[in-house]
PDB file of C-alpha atoms in Angstrom:
ATOM      1  CA  UNK A   1      -7.314  11.948  21.274  1.00 96.00           C
ATOM      2  CA  UNK A   2      -8.486   9.236  23.660  1.00 96.00           C
ATOM      3  CA  UNK A   3      -7.950   5.512  23.489  1.00 95.00           C
ATOM      4  CA  UNK A   4     -11.171   3.602  22.991  1.00 95.00           C
ATOM      5  CA  UNK A   5     -12.343   1.192  25.662  1.00 94.00           C
ATOM      6  CA  UNK A   6     -12.982  -2.410  24.658  1.00 88.00           C
ATOM      7  CA  UNK A   7     -16.756  -1.981  24.986  1.00 87.00           C
ATOM      8  CA  UNK A   8     -16.588   0.941  22.533  1.00 93.00           C
ATOM      9  CA  UNK A   9     -15.034  -1.209  19.797  1.00 92.00           C
ATOM     10  CA  UNK A  10     -18.364  -2.926  18.998  1.00 87.00           C
ATOM     11  CA  UNK A  11     -16.747  -6.328  18.484  1.00 89.00           C
ATOM     12  CA  UNK A  12     -18.787  -9.399  17.636  1.00 90.00           C
ATOM     13  CA  UNK A  13     -19.365 -12.026  20.280  1.00 88.00           C
ATOM     14  CA  UNK A  14     -17.980 -15.487  19.396  1.00 85.00           C
ATOM     15  CA  UNK A  15     -21.578 -16.600  18.725  1.00 88.00           C
ATOM     16  CA  UNK A  16     -22.268 -13.643  16.417  1.00 92.00           C
ATOM     17  CA  UNK A  17     -18.899 -14.172  14.705  1.00 91.00           C
ATOM     18  CA  UNK A  18     -19.875 -17.751  13.852  1.00 89.00           C
ATOM     19  CA  UNK A  19     -23.127 -16.503  12.259  1.00 93.00           C
ATOM     20  CA  UNK A  20     -21.527 -13.572  10.402  1.00 95.00           C
ATOM     21  CA  UNK A  21     -20.608 -13.661   6.719  1.00 95.00           C
ATOM     22  CA  UNK A  22     -16.956 -14.575   6.184  1.00 95.00           C
ATOM     23  CA  UNK A  23     -14.483 -13.707   3.487  1.00 94.00           C
ATOM     24  CA  UNK A  24     -14.216 -16.639   1.046  1.00 95.00           C
ATOM     25  CA  UNK A  25     -10.768 -17.437   2.363  1.00 98.00           C
ATOM     26  CA  UNK A  26      -9.178 -20.475   4.004  1.00 98.00           C
ATOM     27  CA  UNK A  27      -5.774 -20.512   5.690  1.00 99.00           C
ATOM     28  CA  UNK A  28      -3.740 -23.723   5.521  1.00 99.00           C
ATOM     29  CA  UNK A  29      -0.934 -24.175   8.050  1.00 98.00           C
ATOM     30  CA  UNK A  30       1.629 -26.623   6.627  1.00 98.00           C
ATOM     31  CA  UNK A  31       3.624 -28.098   9.522  1.00 98.00           C
ATOM     32  CA  UNK A  32       3.865 -25.025  11.762  1.00 98.00           C
ATOM     33  CA  UNK A  33       5.887 -25.937  14.844  1.00 97.00           C
ATOM     34  CA  UNK A  34       5.456 -22.835  17.022  1.00 98.00           C
ATOM     35  CA  UNK A  35       2.324 -22.837  19.137  1.00 98.00           C
ATOM     36  CA  UNK A  36       2.616 -19.068  19.481  1.00 97.00           C
ATOM     37  CA  UNK A  37       2.587 -18.706  15.684  1.00 98.00           C
ATOM     38  CA  UNK A  38      -0.497 -20.914  15.468  1.00 98.00           C
ATOM     39  CA  UNK A  39      -2.266 -18.791  18.078  1.00 98.00           C
ATOM     40  CA  UNK A  40      -1.269 -15.578  16.308  1.00 98.00           C
ATOM     41  CA  UNK A  41      -2.681 -16.857  13.015  1.00 98.00           C
ATOM     42  CA  UNK A  42      -5.978 -17.690  14.747  1.00 98.00           C
ATOM     43  CA  UNK A  43      -6.152 -14.166  16.153  1.00 97.00           C
ATOM     44  CA  UNK A  44      -5.390 -12.617  12.760  1.00 98.00           C
ATOM     45  CA  UNK A  45      -7.930 -14.916  11.069  1.00 98.00           C
ATOM     46  CA  UNK A  46     -10.539 -13.714  13.549  1.00 97.00           C
ATOM     47  CA  UNK A  47      -9.679 -10.064  12.842  1.00 96.00           C
ATOM     48  CA  UNK A  48     -10.193 -10.564   9.093  1.00 96.00           C
ATOM     49  CA  UNK A  49     -13.206 -12.883   9.473  1.00 96.00           C
ATOM     50  CA  UNK A  50     -11.595 -15.786   7.642  1.00 97.00           C
ATOM     51  CA  UNK A  51     -13.822 -18.717   6.744  1.00 97.00           C
ATOM     52  CA  UNK A  52     -11.613 -21.436   8.212  1.00 98.00           C
ATOM     53  CA  UNK A  53      -8.107 -22.554   9.185  1.00 98.00           C
ATOM     54  CA  UNK A  54      -6.868 -26.015   8.199  1.00 99.00           C
ATOM     55  CA  UNK A  55      -4.070 -27.336  10.418  1.00 98.00           C
ATOM     56  CA  UNK A  56      -1.809 -29.952   8.826  1.00 98.00           C
ATOM     57  CA  UNK A  57       1.071 -32.224   9.771  1.00 98.00           C
ATOM     58  CA  UNK A  58       2.889 -31.271  12.981  1.00 98.00           C
ATOM     59  CA  UNK A  59       0.692 -28.180  13.430  1.00 98.00           C
ATOM     60  CA  UNK A  60      -0.810 -28.654  16.894  1.00 98.00           C
ATOM     61  CA  UNK A  61      -4.584 -28.190  17.021  1.00 98.00           C
ATOM     62  CA  UNK A  62      -6.338 -26.359  19.865  1.00 97.00           C
ATOM     63  CA  UNK A  63      -6.841 -26.541  22.742  1.00 96.00           C
ATOM     64  CA  UNK A  64      -3.361 -25.874  24.031  1.00 96.00           C
ATOM     65  CA  UNK A  65      -2.328 -23.253  26.586  1.00 96.00           C
ATOM     66  CA  UNK A  66       0.471 -21.851  24.388  1.00 96.00           C
ATOM     67  CA  UNK A  67      -1.910 -21.454  21.440  1.00 97.00           C
ATOM     68  CA  UNK A  68      -4.469 -19.810  23.714  1.00 96.00           C
ATOM     69  CA  UNK A  69      -1.835 -17.378  25.039  1.00 96.00           C
ATOM     70  CA  UNK A  70      -1.600 -15.642  21.649  1.00 97.00           C
ATOM     71  CA  UNK A  71      -5.019 -16.551  20.177  1.00 97.00           C
ATOM     72  CA  UNK A  72      -6.840 -14.819  23.057  1.00 95.00           C
ATOM     73  CA  UNK A  73      -9.976 -16.878  22.458  1.00 93.00           C
ATOM     74  CA  UNK A  74      -9.918 -16.855  18.632  1.00 95.00           C
ATOM     75  CA  UNK A  75      -9.840 -20.669  18.604  1.00 96.00           C
ATOM     76  CA  UNK A  76     -13.440 -20.417  19.861  1.00 93.00           C
ATOM     77  CA  UNK A  77     -14.592 -18.085  17.085  1.00 94.00           C
ATOM     78  CA  UNK A  78     -12.646 -19.199  13.995  1.00 96.00           C
ATOM     79  CA  UNK A  79     -13.741 -22.489  12.444  1.00 96.00           C
ATOM     80  CA  UNK A  80     -10.852 -24.940  12.063  1.00 98.00           C
ATOM     81  CA  UNK A  81     -10.147 -28.529  11.157  1.00 98.00           C
ATOM     82  CA  UNK A  82      -7.143 -30.825  11.232  1.00 98.00           C
ATOM     83  CA  UNK A  83      -6.072 -32.786   8.135  1.00 98.00           C
ATOM     84  CA  UNK A  84      -2.887 -34.776   8.674  1.00 98.00           C
ATOM     85  CA  UNK A  85      -1.495 -34.467   5.123  1.00 98.00           C
ATOM     86  CA  UNK A  86      -1.278 -30.970   3.645  1.00 98.00           C
ATOM     87  CA  UNK A  87      -1.489 -32.390   0.117  1.00 98.00           C
ATOM     88  CA  UNK A  88      -4.872 -33.958   1.001  1.00 98.00           C
ATOM     89  CA  UNK A  89      -6.122 -30.595   2.277  1.00 98.00           C
ATOM     90  CA  UNK A  90      -4.989 -28.898  -0.943  1.00 98.00           C
ATOM     91  CA  UNK A  91      -6.683 -31.500  -3.136  1.00 98.00           C
ATOM     92  CA  UNK A  92      -9.915 -31.137  -1.156  1.00 98.00           C
ATOM     93  CA  UNK A  93      -9.817 -27.343  -1.463  1.00 98.00           C
ATOM     94  CA  UNK A  94      -9.212 -27.547  -5.210  1.00 98.00           C
ATOM     95  CA  UNK A  95     -12.088 -30.030  -5.552  1.00 98.00           C
ATOM     96  CA  UNK A  96     -14.223 -27.418  -3.780  1.00 98.00           C
ATOM     97  CA  UNK A  97     -13.146 -24.750  -6.328  1.00 98.00           C
ATOM     98  CA  UNK A  98     -10.715 -22.790  -4.179  1.00 98.00           C
ATOM     99  CA  UNK A  99      -7.766 -21.111  -5.844  1.00 98.00           C
ATOM    100  CA  UNK A 100      -4.786 -22.264  -3.798  1.00 98.00           C
ATOM    101  CA  UNK A 101      -1.784 -19.977  -3.335  1.00 98.00           C
ATOM    102  CA  UNK A 102       1.303 -21.039  -1.403  1.00 98.00           C
ATOM    103  CA  UNK A 103       3.074 -18.141   0.284  1.00 98.00           C
ATOM    104  CA  UNK A 104       6.608 -18.989  -0.757  1.00 98.00           C
ATOM    105  CA  UNK A 105       9.692 -17.795  -2.601  1.00 97.00           C
ATOM    106  CA  UNK A 106       9.771 -19.774  -5.852  1.00 97.00           C
ATOM    107  CA  UNK A 107      10.620 -19.288  -9.482  1.00 97.00           C
ATOM    108  CA  UNK A 108       7.914 -17.222 -11.187  1.00 96.00           C
ATOM    109  CA  UNK A 109       6.195 -16.285  -7.943  1.00 98.00           C
ATOM    110  CA  UNK A 110       3.603 -13.531  -8.118  1.00 98.00           C
ATOM    111  CA  UNK A 111       4.768 -10.624  -5.998  1.00 98.00           C
ATOM    112  CA  UNK A 112       2.077  -9.822  -3.438  1.00 98.00           C
ATOM    113  CA  UNK A 113       1.711  -6.227  -4.613  1.00 97.00           C
ATOM    114  CA  UNK A 114       0.837  -7.560  -8.106  1.00 98.00           C
ATOM    115  CA  UNK A 115      -1.745 -10.087  -6.804  1.00 98.00           C
ATOM    116  CA  UNK A 116      -5.310  -9.171  -7.734  1.00 97.00           C
ATOM    117  CA  UNK A 117      -8.030 -11.290  -6.141  1.00 97.00           C
ATOM    118  CA  UNK A 118     -10.987 -11.872  -8.462  1.00 96.00           C
ATOM    119  CA  UNK A 119     -14.392 -11.009  -7.044  1.00 93.00           C
ATOM    120  CA  UNK A 120     -16.454 -14.167  -6.573  1.00 94.00           C
ATOM    121  CA  UNK A 121     -13.432 -16.485  -6.390  1.00 97.00           C
ATOM    122  CA  UNK A 122     -12.632 -18.444  -3.243  1.00 98.00           C
ATOM    123  CA  UNK A 123      -9.029 -18.518  -2.058  1.00 98.00           C
ATOM    124  CA  UNK A 124      -6.806 -20.633   0.160  1.00 98.00           C
ATOM    125  CA  UNK A 125      -3.428 -19.362   1.334  1.00 98.00           C
ATOM    126  CA  UNK A 126      -0.849 -21.927   2.462  1.00 98.00           C
ATOM    127  CA  UNK A 127       1.747 -20.877   5.043  1.00 98.00           C
ATOM    128  CA  UNK A 128       4.687 -23.180   5.717  1.00 98.00           C
ATOM    129  CA  UNK A 129       7.078 -24.349   8.386  1.00 97.00           C
ATOM    130  CA  UNK A 130       9.136 -21.638  10.083  1.00 95.00           C
ATOM    131  CA  UNK A 131      12.462 -22.905   8.687  1.00 95.00           C
ATOM    132  CA  UNK A 132      11.612 -25.152   5.724  1.00 96.00           C
ATOM    133  CA  UNK A 133       8.677 -23.176   4.338  1.00 97.00           C
ATOM    134  CA  UNK A 134       5.891 -24.781   2.324  1.00 98.00           C
ATOM    135  CA  UNK A 135       6.794 -28.344   1.312  1.00 97.00           C
ATOM    136  CA  UNK A 136       7.762 -28.721  -2.360  1.00 98.00           C
ATOM    137  CA  UNK A 137       4.958 -31.222  -3.047  1.00 97.00           C
ATOM    138  CA  UNK A 138       2.466 -28.646  -1.752  1.00 98.00           C
ATOM    139  CA  UNK A 139       4.054 -25.905  -3.895  1.00 98.00           C
ATOM    140  CA  UNK A 140       3.589 -28.175  -6.910  1.00 98.00           C
ATOM    141  CA  UNK A 141      -0.103 -28.692  -6.093  1.00 98.00           C
ATOM    142  CA  UNK A 142      -0.786 -24.963  -5.640  1.00 98.00           C
ATOM    143  CA  UNK A 143      -2.308 -22.912  -8.440  1.00 98.00           C
ATOM    144  CA  UNK A 144       0.433 -20.319  -7.917  1.00 98.00           C
ATOM    145  CA  UNK A 145       2.766 -18.892  -5.289  1.00 98.00           C
ATOM    146  CA  UNK A 146       2.717 -15.439  -3.776  1.00 98.00           C
ATOM    147  CA  UNK A 147       5.883 -13.799  -2.527  1.00 98.00           C
ATOM    148  CA  UNK A 148       5.990 -10.881  -0.108  1.00 98.00           C
ATOM    149  CA  UNK A 149       8.508  -8.311  -1.355  1.00 96.00           C
ATOM    150  CA  UNK A 150      11.419  -7.814   1.050  1.00 95.00           C
ATOM    151  CA  UNK A 151      14.243  -5.302   0.920  1.00 95.00           C
ATOM    152  CA  UNK A 152      16.552  -6.100   3.847  1.00 95.00           C
ATOM    153  CA  UNK A 153      19.167  -8.725   4.581  1.00 95.00           C
ATOM    154  CA  UNK A 154      16.838 -11.458   5.874  1.00 91.00           C
ATOM    155  CA  UNK A 155      15.154 -13.839   3.473  1.00 88.00           C
ATOM    156  CA  UNK A 156      11.878 -14.440   5.295  1.00 91.00           C
ATOM    157  CA  UNK A 157       9.235 -13.152   7.677  1.00 95.00           C
ATOM    158  CA  UNK A 158       7.896 -14.942  10.726  1.00 96.00           C
ATOM    159  CA  UNK A 159       4.887 -17.018   9.636  1.00 97.00           C
ATOM    160  CA  UNK A 160       2.457 -15.035  11.788  1.00 97.00           C
ATOM    161  CA  UNK A 161       3.799 -11.775  10.326  1.00 98.00           C
ATOM    162  CA  UNK A 162       3.443 -13.220   6.809  1.00 98.00           C
ATOM    163  CA  UNK A 163      -0.159 -14.164   7.557  1.00 98.00           C
ATOM    164  CA  UNK A 164      -0.908 -10.654   8.770  1.00 98.00           C
ATOM    165  CA  UNK A 165       0.638  -9.049   5.687  1.00 98.00           C
ATOM    166  CA  UNK A 166      -1.109 -11.390   3.223  1.00 98.00           C
ATOM    167  CA  UNK A 167      -4.509 -11.174   4.919  1.00 98.00           C
ATOM    168  CA  UNK A 168      -4.345  -7.375   5.095  1.00 98.00           C
ATOM    169  CA  UNK A 169      -3.404  -7.249   1.424  1.00 98.00           C
ATOM    170  CA  UNK A 170      -6.260  -9.609   0.486  1.00 98.00           C
ATOM    171  CA  UNK A 171      -8.733  -7.668   2.618  1.00 97.00           C
ATOM    172  CA  UNK A 172      -7.822  -4.254   1.221  1.00 97.00           C
ATOM    173  CA  UNK A 173      -7.931  -5.475  -2.381  1.00 97.00           C
ATOM    174  CA  UNK A 174     -11.166  -7.437  -1.875  1.00 94.00           C
ATOM    175  CA  UNK A 175     -13.065  -4.563  -0.290  1.00 90.00           C
ATOM    176  CA  UNK A 176     -12.141  -1.820  -2.804  1.00 81.00           C
ATOM    177  CA  UNK A 177     -15.137  -0.536  -4.683  1.00 66.00           C
TER     178      UNK A 177
END
């Protein structure tokens, strides 16, 4: 076995990425405080060819050196916008016929392994603050909540880890024949 060189990976250029078809998926960042987490979500969104990221509240928008450190240029490829109030972003997405899912531990949450994306539907996943999670008013506006099953002593994942898990799950379920 031999590790592949970067030029062998056949990655899209940022210009080709912008022209390429995207998954009908928007990520909403609800008051994310860590610039490294924001950058990591951009990088993961690029990897899964997400349509857009909406940054809300205290979530710092690019450009910022600490976002760039983990995004590795993904802020140049992934479309993003800033909307100050998360609830306004959710209402806009719902008006545009997105199914909005908060990633949160709530009563009657759908466990991620039971989530089945419907072909032809557009989705938005809301990820919340590192300590406080998704704000309650945003949870109430969501169509449903998804919970990532956990089996250890901790009660949460890092937001960038959660994004990676949820996007991988969505991708694998959306691309099955």
